[in-house]
Coordinates of C-alpha atoms in Angstrom, one line a residue:
Chain A
X1 CA 47.6 -14.7 24.9
X2 CA 45.1 -13.6 27.5
X3 CA 42.1 -11.4 26.5
X4 CA 41.2 -8.6 28.9
X5 CA 37.9 -7.0 29.5
X6 CA 39.2 -3.8 27.9
X7 CA 40.2 -5.6 24.7
X8 CA 36.7 -7.1 24.5
X9 CA 35.3 -3.6 24.9
X10 CA 37.5 -2.4 22.0
X11 CA 36.5 -5.2 19.7
X12 CA 32.9 -4.5 20.7
X13 CA 33.3 -0.9 19.7
X14 CA 34.8 -1.7 16.4
X15 CA 31.8 -4.0 15.8
X16 CA 29.4 -1.2 16.9
X17 CA 28.1 -3.3 19.8
X18 CA 27.2 -1.7 23.0
X19 CA 28.3 -4.3 25.6
X20 CA 27.4 -4.1 29.2
X21 CA 30.1 -4.8 31.8
X22 CA 28.5 -8.1 32.6
X23 CA 28.5 -9.1 28.9
X24 CA 32.2 -8.0 28.7
X25 CA 33.1 -10.3 31.6
X26 CA 31.2 -13.2 30.2
X27 CA 32.7 -12.8 26.7
X28 CA 36.2 -12.4 28.2
X29 CA 35.8 -15.8 29.8
X30 CA 34.4 -17.4 26.6
X31 CA 37.0 -15.9 24.3
X32 CA 39.8 -17.0 26.6
X33 CA 38.4 -20.6 26.6
X34 CA 38.4 -20.5 22.8
X35 CA 41.9 -19.2 22.6
X36 CA 43.1 -21.9 25.0
X37 CA 41.8 -24.4 22.6
X38 CA 43.7 -22.8 19.7
X39 CA 46.8 -22.8 21.9
X40 CA 46.5 -26.5 22.0
X41 CA 46.1 -26.7 18.2
X42 CA 49.3 -24.5 17.9
X43 CA 51.3 -27.2 19.6
X44 CA 51.2 -29.1 16.3
X45 CA 54.2 -28.6 14.1
X46 CA 52.9 -27.1 10.9
X47 CA 56.2 -25.7 9.5
X48 CA 56.0 -28.1 6.6
X49 CA 52.4 -27.4 5.8
X50 CA 51.7 -24.5 3.3
X51 CA 49.1 -22.0 4.5
X52 CA 45.6 -22.9 3.2
X53 CA 43.3 -20.2 2.3
X54 CA 40.7 -22.4 0.6
X55 CA 39.6 -25.9 1.2
X56 CA 38.5 -26.6 -2.4
X57 CA 41.2 -27.1 -5.0
X58 CA 39.9 -24.6 -7.6
X59 CA 41.4 -21.5 -9.1
X60 CA 40.6 -18.8 -11.7
X61 CA 36.9 -18.8 -11.5
X62 CA 35.8 -15.7 -13.4
X63 CA 32.7 -14.3 -15.2
X64 CA 32.5 -12.2 -18.3
X65 CA 32.1 -8.4 -18.0
X66 CA 28.4 -8.5 -19.1
X67 CA 25.9 -6.3 -17.2
X68 CA 22.5 -7.7 -16.4
X69 CA 19.6 -6.3 -14.5
X70 CA 19.5 -6.7 -10.7
X71 CA 16.8 -5.7 -8.3
X72 CA 14.4 -2.8 -8.6
X73 CA 14.9 -0.1 -5.9
X74 CA 11.6 -1.3 -4.3
X75 CA 12.8 -4.9 -4.1
X76 CA 16.2 -3.7 -2.9
X77 CA 14.8 -1.7 0.0
X78 CA 12.0 -4.1 0.8
X79 CA 13.8 -5.7 3.7
X80 CA 15.4 -2.5 5.0
X81 CA 14.3 -1.4 8.5
X82 CA 13.8 2.1 7.0
X83 CA 13.8 3.5 3.5
X84 CA 12.7 6.7 1.8
X85 CA 12.4 7.5 -1.9
X86 CA 14.5 4.5 -3.0
X87 CA 17.2 5.3 -0.4
X88 CA 18.2 3.2 2.5
X89 CA 17.9 5.2 5.7
X90 CA 19.9 4.8 8.8
X91 CA 21.1 6.8 11.8
X92 CA 23.3 9.7 10.8
X93 CA 27.0 8.7 10.8
X94 CA 29.5 11.3 9.7
X95 CA 33.3 10.7 9.7
X96 CA 34.5 14.2 10.3
Chain B
X1 CA 67.5 27.5 10.6
X2 CA 67.1 23.8 9.8
X3 CA 66.0 23.1 6.2
X4 CA 63.2 20.6 5.8
X5 CA 62.3 18.2 3.0
X6 CA 59.0 16.5 2.4
X7 CA 58.6 12.7 2.1
X8 CA 55.4 11.8 0.2
X9 CA 53.8 8.5 -0.8
X10 CA 50.7 8.3 -2.9
X11 CA 47.7 6.0 -2.5
X12 CA 45.5 6.2 -5.6
X13 CA 42.2 4.6 -6.2
X14 CA 40.9 4.3 -9.7
X15 CA 37.4 3.1 -10.7
X16 CA 37.8 0.6 -13.5
X17 CA 35.9 1.1 -16.8
X18 CA 34.2 -2.2 -16.7
X19 CA 30.6 -2.5 -17.8
X20 CA 29.6 -4.5 -14.8
X21 CA 30.6 -4.5 -11.1
X22 CA 33.5 -6.5 -9.6
X23 CA 31.7 -9.5 -8.2
X24 CA 28.2 -9.3 -9.8
X25 CA 26.5 -8.3 -13.1
X26 CA 25.1 -5.0 -12.0
X27 CA 25.8 -2.2 -14.4
X28 CA 28.2 0.7 -13.5
X29 CA 26.6 3.6 -15.3
X30 CA 27.6 6.9 -13.6
X31 CA 24.7 9.1 -12.3
X32 CA 22.0 6.4 -12.4
X33 CA 18.9 6.9 -10.1
X34 CA 19.6 5.7 -6.5
X35 CA 19.6 1.9 -5.9
X36 CA 18.8 1.0 -9.5
X37 CA 22.1 -0.9 -10.0
X38 CA 22.0 -3.3 -7.1
X39 CA 21.5 -7.0 -6.5
X40 CA 21.8 -9.4 -3.6
X41 CA 25.6 -9.7 -4.1
X42 CA 26.5 -6.0 -3.9
X43 CA 23.9 -5.4 -1.2
X44 CA 25.5 -8.2 0.9
X45 CA 22.3 -10.2 1.3
X46 CA 22.7 -13.6 3.0
X47 CA 23.4 -16.5 0.7
X48 CA 24.7 -14.5 -2.2
X49 CA 28.0 -15.5 -3.7
X50 CA 30.5 -13.3 -5.6
X51 CA 32.2 -14.2 -8.9
X52 CA 35.1 -12.0 -10.1
X53 CA 34.9 -10.0 -13.3
X54 CA 37.6 -11.3 -15.7
X55 CA 38.1 -7.9 -17.4
X56 CA 38.7 -6.1 -14.1
X57 CA 41.5 -8.6 -13.4
X58 CA 43.0 -8.1 -16.8
X59 CA 42.8 -4.3 -16.4
X60 CA 44.8 -4.4 -13.1
X61 CA 47.3 -6.8 -14.6
X62 CA 47.8 -4.6 -17.6
X63 CA 48.2 -1.5 -15.4
X64 CA 50.7 -3.3 -13.2
X65 CA 52.7 -4.3 -16.3
X66 CA 52.6 -0.7 -17.6
X67 CA 53.9 0.4 -14.2
X68 CA 56.8 -2.1 -14.6
X69 CA 55.5 -4.3 -11.8
X70 CA 56.0 -8.0 -11.4
X71 CA 52.8 -10.1 -11.5
X72 CA 52.2 -12.4 -8.5
X73 CA 52.0 -15.9 -9.8
X74 CA 49.2 -16.6 -7.3
X75 CA 47.0 -13.8 -6.0
X76 CA 44.1 -14.0 -3.6
X77 CA 41.3 -11.8 -2.3
X78 CA 41.0 -10.9 1.4
X79 CA 38.2 -9.5 3.5
X80 CA 38.9 -6.2 5.2
X81 CA 36.4 -6.0 8.0
X82 CA 35.0 -2.8 9.3
X83 CA 31.5 -1.5 10.0
X84 CA 30.3 1.5 8.2
X85 CA 26.9 2.0 6.5
X86 CA 28.4 2.4 3.0
X87 CA 29.7 -1.1 3.3
X88 CA 26.7 -3.5 3.3
X89 CA 28.6 -6.8 3.8
X90 CA 30.5 -5.5 6.8
X91 CA 33.7 -6.1 4.9
X92 CA 35.4 -4.9 1.7
X93 CA 36.9 -7.5 -0.6
X94 CA 40.4 -6.3 -1.2
X95 CA 44.0 -7.7 -1.4
X96 CA 46.5 -7.8 1.4
X97 CA 50.0 -8.9 2.2
X98 CA 52.6 -9.8 -0.4
X99 CA 50.5 -11.3 -3.2
X100 CA 48.6 -8.3 -4.8
X101 CA 48.2 -8.7 -8.6
X102 CA 51.2 -6.4 -9.2
X103 CA 54.1 -5.3 -7.0
X104 CA 57.5 -3.6 -7.1
X105 CA 57.2 -1.3 -10.2
X106 CA 58.0 2.3 -10.9
X107 CA 56.9 5.4 -12.8
X108 CA 59.3 7.8 -14.4
X109 CA 58.6 11.5 -13.9
X110 CA 60.4 14.5 -15.2
X111 CA 60.4 17.6 -12.9
X112 CA 62.6 20.6 -13.4
X113 CA 64.6 18.8 -16.2
X114 CA 65.4 15.9 -13.8
X115 CA 64.1 12.4 -14.6
X116 CA 63.2 10.5 -11.4
X117 CA 61.9 6.9 -10.8
X118 CA 59.1 6.7 -8.3
X119 CA 58.7 3.2 -6.9
X120 CA 55.3 1.4 -7.0
X121 CA 54.8 -0.8 -4.0
X122 CA 51.6 -2.5 -5.1
X123 CA 48.8 -2.5 -7.6
X124 CA 45.8 -4.4 -6.5
X125 CA 42.1 -5.0 -7.0
X126 CA 39.2 -4.3 -4.6
X127 CA 35.7 -3.0 -4.6
X128 CA 34.2 0.4 -4.1
X129 CA 31.7 1.3 -1.3
X130 CA 28.2 2.8 -1.5
X131 CA 27.5 6.6 -1.2
X132 CA 26.2 8.2 1.9
X133 CA 24.1 11.4 1.9
X134 CA 23.6 13.3 5.1
X135 CA 20.2 14.8 4.6
X136 CA 18.9 15.5 8.1
X137 CA 20.6 15.9 11.5
X138 CA 19.4 12.5 12.6
X139 CA 19.6 10.3 9.5
X140 CA 21.9 9.3 6.7
X141 CA 20.7 7.9 3.3
X142 CA 22.6 5.3 1.4
X143 CA 22.7 4.6 -2.4
X144 CA 24.4 1.3 -3.1
X145 CA 24.8 1.8 -6.9
X146 CA 28.6 2.3 -6.4
X147 CA 28.9 -0.6 -4.0
X148 CA 31.0 -3.3 -5.5
X149 CA 32.2 -1.3 -8.5
X150 CA 35.7 -2.6 -9.5
X151 CA 38.4 -0.4 -7.9
X152 CA 42.1 -0.5 -8.4
X153 CA 44.5 0.7 -5.7
X154 CA 48.0 1.8 -6.6
X155 CA 50.4 2.6 -3.8
X156 CA 53.7 4.3 -4.4
X157 CA 56.9 4.1 -2.3
X158 CA 57.5 7.3 -0.2
X159 CA 59.8 8.5 -3.0
X160 CA 58.2 11.9 -3.8
X161 CA 59.9 15.0 -2.3
X162 CA 57.6 17.9 -3.2
X163 CA 54.1 18.9 -4.1
X164 CA 55.2 19.4 -7.6
X165 CA 56.6 15.9 -7.9
X166 CA 53.4 14.5 -6.3
X167 CA 51.3 16.3 -8.9
X168 CA 53.5 15.2 -11.8
X169 CA 53.4 11.6 -10.5
X170 CA 49.6 11.8 -10.6
X171 CA 49.6 13.4 -14.1
X172 CA 51.7 10.6 -15.4
X173 CA 49.7 7.9 -13.6
X174 CA 46.5 9.3 -14.9
X175 CA 48.0 9.4 -18.4
X176 CA 48.9 5.7 -18.2
X177 CA 45.5 4.8 -16.9
X178 CA 43.7 6.7 -19.7
X179 CA 46.1 5.4 -22.4
X180 CA 45.3 1.9 -21.2
X181 CA 41.6 2.7 -21.2
X182 CA 41.1 1.2 -17.7
X183 CA 39.9 4.4 -16.0
X184 CA 38.5 7.6 -17.3
X185 CA 40.7 9.6 -14.8
X186 CA 38.0 12.1 -13.8
X187 CA 39.0 13.4 -10.5
X188 CA 36.1 15.7 -10.1
X189 CA 33.6 12.8 -10.5
X190 CA 35.7 10.7 -8.1
X191 CA 36.7 8.0 -10.5
X192 CA 40.3 8.8 -9.7
X193 CA 41.0 9.6 -6.1
X194 CA 44.3 10.3 -4.4
X195 CA 45.3 10.2 -0.8
X196 CA 48.9 11.3 -0.1
X197 CA 50.9 10.4 3.0
X198 CA 53.0 13.3 4.0
X199 CA 55.8 13.8 6.4
X200 CA 58.7 16.2 6.8
X201 CA 62.3 15.7 8.0
X202 CA 65.5 17.7 8.3
X203 CA 67.2 17.8 4.9
X204 CA 69.8 15.0 4.8
X205 CA 68.2 12.9 7.5
X206 CA 67.5 9.3 6.6
X207 CA 64.8 8.7 9.2
X208 CA 61.1 9.4 8.4
X209 CA 59.0 11.9 10.3
X210 CA 55.5 11.2 11.5
X211 CA 53.1 11.1 8.6
X212 CA 49.6 12.4 8.1
X213 CA 47.2 11.3 5.5
X214 CA 45.4 13.9 3.3
X215 CA 41.9 13.3 1.9
X216 CA 39.4 15.1 -0.3
X217 CA 41.7 16.2 -3.0
X218 CA 39.4 16.4 -6.0
X219 CA 41.5 18.1 -8.6
X220 CA 45.1 18.5 -9.6
X221 CA 45.1 22.0 -8.2
X222 CA 43.8 20.7 -4.9
X223 CA 46.6 18.0 -4.9
X224 CA 49.3 20.7 -5.3
X225 CA 47.8 23.2 -2.9
X226 CA 46.8 20.6 -0.2
X227 CA 50.2 19.0 -0.1
X228 CA 52.0 22.4 -0.1
X229 CA 49.8 23.5 2.8
X230 CA 50.3 20.3 4.8
X231 CA 54.1 20.5 4.3
X232 CA 54.2 24.1 5.6
X233 CA 51.9 23.2 8.5
X234 CA 54.1 20.3 9.6
X235 CA 57.3 22.4 9.3
X236 CA 55.7 25.2 11.4
X237 CA 54.6 22.7 14.1
X238 CA 58.2 21.3 14.4
X239 CA 59.8 24.7 14.3
X240 CA 57.5 25.8 17.1
X241 CA 58.9 22.9 19.1
X242 CA 55.8 20.7 18.7
X243 CA 55.3 17.2 17.3
X244 CA 53.3 16.1 14.3
X245 CA 50.7 13.5 15.3
X246 CA 49.7 10.6 13.0
X247 CA 46.2 11.4 11.9
X248 CA 44.1 12.1 8.8
X249 CA 43.6 15.6 7.6
X250 CA 41.0 16.8 5.1
X251 CA 41.6 19.4 2.4
X252 CA 39.0 22.2 2.7
X253 CA 38.5 23.4 -0.9
X254 CA 36.5 26.5 0.1
X255 CA 38.8 27.7 2.8
X256 CA 42.0 26.4 1.1
X257 CA 43.3 24.9 4.3
X258 CA 43.8 21.4 5.8
X259 CA 41.7 20.5 8.8
X260 CA 42.0 17.4 11.1
X261 CA 39.4 14.8 10.9
X262 CA 38.2 13.4 14.2
X263 CA 41.1 11.3 15.3
X264 CA 40.2 7.6 15.7
X265 CA 39.6 6.6 19.2
X266 CA 41.0 3.2 18.5
X267 CA 43.5 1.9 16.0
X268 CA 41.4 0.2 13.3
X269 CA 41.7 -3.5 13.4
X270 CA 40.6 -4.8 10.0
X271 CA 41.0 -8.6 10.8
X272 CA 42.1 -9.3 7.2
X273 CA 41.6 -12.9 6.2
X274 CA 41.4 -14.8 2.8
X275 CA 37.9 -14.6 1.4
X276 CA 36.6 -18.2 1.4
X277 CA 34.0 -17.3 -1.3
X278 CA 36.7 -16.4 -3.8
X279 CA 39.2 -18.9 -5.1
X280 CA 42.8 -18.0 -5.8
X281 CA 43.8 -16.4 -9.1
X282 CA 46.8 -18.1 -10.8
X283 CA 48.6 -16.2 -13.5
X284 CA 50.7 -18.3 -15.9
X285 CA 53.8 -16.7 -17.7
X286 CA 51.9 -17.2 -21.0
X287 CA 48.9 -15.2 -19.7
X288 CA 51.2 -12.5 -18.4
X289 CA 52.9 -12.4 -21.8
X290 CA 49.6 -12.0 -23.6
X291 CA 48.7 -9.1 -21.3
X292 CA 52.1 -7.5 -21.9
X293 CA 51.7 -7.7 -25.7
X294 CA 48.3 -6.1 -25.5
X295 CA 49.8 -2.9 -24.0
X296 CA 49.5 0.2 -26.3
X297 CA 52.4 2.7 -26.6
X298 CA 52.5 4.4 -23.2
X299 CA 53.0 8.1 -22.4
X300 CA 56.6 7.9 -21.5
X301 CA 57.5 5.9 -24.7
X302 CA 55.5 8.3 -26.7
X303 CA 57.3 11.3 -25.2
X304 CA 60.7 9.9 -26.1
X305 CA 59.5 9.0 -29.6
X306 CA 58.1 12.6 -30.1
X307 CA 61.5 14.0 -29.1
X308 CA 63.2 11.7 -31.5
X309 CA 60.9 11.6 -34.4
X310 CA 59.7 15.2 -34.5
X311 CA 62.7 16.9 -32.9
X312 CA 60.5 18.4 -30.1
X313 CA 61.8 19.7 -26.8
X314 CA 61.1 17.4 -23.8
X315 CA 58.6 20.0 -22.5
X316 CA 56.5 19.9 -25.7
X317 CA 56.6 16.1 -25.7
X318 CA 55.4 16.0 -22.1
X319 CA 52.4 18.3 -22.7
X320 CA 51.4 16.7 -26.0
X321 CA 51.3 13.2 -24.5
X322 CA 49.3 14.0 -21.4
X323 CA 46.3 12.4 -23.1
X324 CA 46.1 9.9 -25.9
X325 CA 43.6 12.1 -27.8
X326 CA 45.9 15.1 -27.7
X327 CA 48.9 13.1 -28.8
X328 CA 46.8 11.6 -31.7
X329 CA 45.7 15.1 -32.6
X330 CA 49.2 16.4 -32.8
X331 CA 50.4 13.4 -34.9
X332 CA 47.5 13.8 -37.3
X333 CA 48.4 17.4 -37.9
X334 CA 52.1 16.8 -38.0
X335 CA 51.5 14.2 -40.7
X336 CA 50.1 16.9 -42.9
X337 CA 52.4 19.8 -42.1
X338 CA 56.1 19.3 -42.2
X339 CA 57.1 21.8 -39.5
X340 CA 56.4 19.7 -36.4
X341 CA 57.6 22.4 -34.0
X342 CA 55.1 24.9 -35.5
X343 CA 52.3 22.3 -35.1
X344 CA 53.4 21.8 -31.5
X345 CA 53.5 25.6 -30.8
X346 CA 50.0 26.0 -32.2
X347 CA 48.5 23.0 -30.4
X348 CA 50.0 23.9 -27.0
X349 CA 49.4 27.7 -27.4
X350 CA 46.3 28.7 -29.4
X351 CA 44.5 25.4 -29.4
X352 CA 44.9 24.3 -25.8
X353 CA 44.5 27.9 -24.6
X354 CA 41.2 28.3 -26.4
X355 CA 40.0 24.8 -25.4
X356 CA 40.8 25.5 -21.7
X357 CA 39.1 28.9 -21.8
X358 CA 36.0 27.3 -23.2
X359 CA 36.3 24.2 -20.9
X360 CA 36.3 21.9 -23.9
X361 CA 38.0 18.6 -24.5
X362 CA 40.2 18.1 -27.5
X363 CA 37.6 15.7 -28.9
X364 CA 35.2 18.6 -29.0
X365 CA 37.5 20.9 -31.0
X366 CA 36.0 22.3 -34.2
X367 CA 39.5 22.9 -35.5
X368 CA 40.4 19.5 -37.0
X369 CA 44.1 18.4 -37.3
X370 CA 43.7 18.8 -41.1
X371 CA 42.4 22.3 -40.6
X372 CA 45.3 23.3 -38.3
X373 CA 47.8 21.8 -40.8
X374 CA 46.1 23.7 -43.6
X375 CA 46.3 26.9 -41.7
X376 CA 50.0 26.4 -41.1
X377 CA 50.5 25.6 -44.8
X378 CA 49.0 29.0 -45.6
X379 CA 51.5 30.7 -43.3
X380 CA 54.4 28.7 -44.6
X381 CA 53.7 29.4 -48.3
X382 CA 53.2 33.1 -47.6
X383 CA 49.5 33.3 -48.3
X384 CA 48.8 34.8 -44.9
X385 CA 51.0 36.3 -42.2
X386 CA 51.4 34.7 -38.8
X387 CA 49.4 37.6 -37.3
X388 CA 46.4 37.0 -39.6
X389 CA 46.7 33.3 -39.0
X390 CA 45.7 33.9 -35.3
X391 CA 42.5 35.7 -36.5
X392 CA 41.8 32.9 -39.0
X393 CA 42.3 30.3 -36.2
X394 CA 39.8 32.1 -34.0
X395 CA 37.2 32.0 -36.8
X396 CA 38.0 28.3 -37.3
X397 CA 37.6 27.6 -33.6
X398 CA 34.2 29.2 -33.5
X399 CA 32.7 28.2 -36.8
X400 CA 34.8 25.1 -37.8
X401 CA 35.2 26.4 -41.3
X402 CA 38.3 25.4 -43.3
X403 CA 41.1 28.0 -43.2
X404 CA 41.3 28.4 -47.0
X405 CA 37.6 29.3 -47.1
X406 CA 37.9 31.9 -44.3
X407 CA 40.9 33.5 -46.0
X408 CA 39.0 33.6 -49.3
X409 CA 35.8 34.9 -47.8
X410 CA 37.4 37.7 -45.9
X411 CA 40.1 38.6 -48.4
X412 CA 42.9 38.0 -46.0
X413 CA 45.5 36.8 -48.4
X414 CA 48.8 38.4 -47.9
X415 CA 49.7 41.2 -50.3
X416 CA 52.9 40.2 -52.0
X417 CA 52.4 42.5 -54.9
X418 CA 55.6 44.6 -54.9
X419 CA 54.0 47.5 -56.9
X420 CA 51.0 47.8 -54.6
X421 CA 53.1 47.7 -51.4
X422 CA 55.6 50.2 -52.9
X423 CA 52.8 52.7 -53.5
X424 CA 51.6 52.3 -49.9
X425 CA 55.0 52.6 -48.5
X426 CA 55.9 55.7 -50.5
X427 CA 52.6 57.4 -49.3
X428 CA 53.5 56.7 -45.7
X429 CA 57.1 58.0 -46.2
X430 CA 55.6 61.2 -47.7
X431 CA 53.2 61.6 -44.8
X432 CA 55.9 61.1 -42.1
X433 CA 58.9 63.2 -43.3
X434 CA 60.4 63.8 -39.8
X435 CA 60.5 60.1 -39.0
X436 CA 61.9 59.3 -42.5
X437 CA 64.8 61.8 -42.1
X438 CA 65.5 60.3 -38.6
X439 CA 65.6 56.8 -40.0
X440 CA 67.9 57.9 -42.8
X441 CA 70.0 59.6 -40.1
X442 CA 70.6 56.2 -38.5
X443 CA 67.7 55.8 -36.0
X444 CA 67.1 52.2 -36.9
X445 CA 64.3 51.5 -34.5
X446 CA 62.1 53.5 -36.8
X447 CA 62.1 50.6 -39.2
X448 CA 59.5 49.0 -37.1
X449 CA 57.4 52.2 -37.2
X450 CA 57.3 52.2 -41.0
X451 CA 56.7 48.4 -41.3
X452 CA 54.0 48.8 -38.7
X453 CA 52.3 51.7 -40.6
X454 CA 52.2 49.6 -43.8
X455 CA 50.7 46.7 -41.9
X456 CA 48.1 49.0 -40.5
X457 CA 47.3 50.5 -43.8
X458 CA 46.9 47.0 -45.3
X459 CA 45.0 45.6 -42.2
X460 CA 47.9 43.2 -41.5
X461 CA 47.9 41.7 -45.0
X462 CA 51.2 43.1 -46.2
X463 CA 54.0 40.6 -46.5
X464 CA 56.3 41.9 -43.8
X465 CA 59.5 40.5 -45.4
X466 CA 58.7 42.3 -48.7
X467 CA 57.9 45.6 -46.8
X468 CA 61.3 45.3 -45.1
X469 CA 63.0 44.8 -48.5
X470 CA 61.3 47.7 -50.0
X471 CA 62.3 49.9 -47.1
X472 CA 65.9 48.9 -47.4
X473 CA 65.9 49.6 -51.1
X474 CA 64.7 53.2 -50.4
X475 CA 67.2 53.8 -47.7
X476 CA 70.0 52.6 -49.9
X477 CA 69.1 54.9 -52.8

C-alpha cells in the first residue's frame, strides 16, 4: 500500500489537525517508510498463530458495582485550558 | 404505480441501571450538578486505567439471553477512535466484530394479529459520552457526568417492514429491559435511545435500497411519526426519478419533519483495535447457565400465560404485560376477583385512561388492586350497577377511599326492593300514558325509555334487571 498526500490530509482532518502542505509531504514520506517496514513483517507466515489482542495472559478482571467519590468540579476542571461555572469550555462544535 | 415496502433495522442504546460507571467508580445519578461525578478515568486523564463493572457485564449477558442470543465464549473491548469534545479520551470503549457479548437472537412481536420474529444481530457493551451545551455562538460547554456510563447497544437485523412494526419492536424491547431491571426505559430522559436505519424498495424486490439513519427520536410517538415521514419522503424521491443518498437525518419534533444533518465530508474511519488496557472476558457455560436461570418471566411468556391462565384475548395480554408493574397490578386484582376479563377491561379502560390523563404511573395509582377487585365484587353481587361503579371508581381514583366506604357514604347501593321499584315504575307509567300505550301496541324500543326514566328517578341506583322484569310483568297483564 502506498500512502498519498491526500490520504494524509484526510487522516489529519479526522484527527482535527490542520496540516500544511509541507507537513503532509513529510508525513507521507515517513508513513510510507513505516508501512514498508510492516510489509517486511507481513512476509512472515502467521496463518498458524492466533490473533493476539493482549500480551498478558489474564482474563475476567472486574470490579464490583460500588460507587465512590471522584474529583470535585474544581479539581476536574483545574487543568482545563478554559472552564466556567464547573463546565469545561471549548470552541463551539455543533454536529448539525 | 410501483408499490414500495420499507426495510427498517433498529439500533438501540440503553443506559444500564448500574450504581457506578462502566470503567470507574463514579456514581451515575441522573441530574447531578455538572462535573460532580467525574474522575481521572472517565475524564481520560493520562495514566488512568479502566476496570470493567461486573454488574454491567451481567446485565448485558442477561439481556442477550432474554433476546435468545448466543453468548460469545470470549468477548473483548475495542477502542473506537474519533475526535469530539464529548469524548475526552479520543476514543469510545466499545465492542466490534464477531465477538460481542451476545449475537444472533430474536424478539417476537405481534402486529395486526401476525406474530413475527425480528432478528437481533448483536447485543454489546460500551460507554456513554459526555453532554455538550451550546451556550454562546463561539463556545460549547461540556459536562462529563455521563461520560463513561455503562451503555448497551442492541442492533436488529433489517427485518422490520413498517413504522408500526418498528414501534412494536421498541415497545417489546423496552418491556424486556424494564422486566430485567437493566434499564429504566425512559426515552424522554435519553436513557433509551433509538436510531432506525430506513430504506425502501419496490415490493417483492430482494435487493435493499439506499438507507438513511434517523436520529433524535425521543418518544414512541416520534419513532412512529419520524419513520412514517422518512418512508414517505424516500418513496417520493424515487417516484420523482431521484435517488436516496446515504446520510443521517434528524427528526424535528416541533416541525414534525425530518431534516438532513450536514453530510460528512469524509467517511468516518474509526480505526477499531482491541483495547490493551482491558483484558478479555471469558464466559464459561456454567456462568451462562447461572445468568439464564436468573431471568424473570419475560413479557412474551407472561402474555402467553395471561391468555392461557385468565382466558384473555391476545390484545389484552399484550397491553397488560407492557410493564411489569402493570402486569403485577392486574394479577393482584385478578387474584381477588374471579372475572379476569372484567378486571382486564377496567384496568385497560378506566384505570389506564385516568392514569394517562393525569400523567401518572401505575405505581402512583390511589386505586389499589384490592380496591378495584372490591369494586368489581360490588357490581358482580348486585350491590351497585355498572354505571354507578364508574362514579365510585372516579371517587376512588381521586381520594383513594375503599369502594365499600364510598357506596355507604353516598348511599349508592342498588335498589333491589321490588315494592319500591314497582311504585316508582307505576308512577312513571301514569305520567307517560301515550308512551305506555305505544309500548303496549308493540313499539318495543320504548322499553329503554321506561327503564331510563326509572334509572333517572332513582339516580341510577335501580337494579336494571329488576326494572325490566317489572316492566314485562305489567305488559303481560
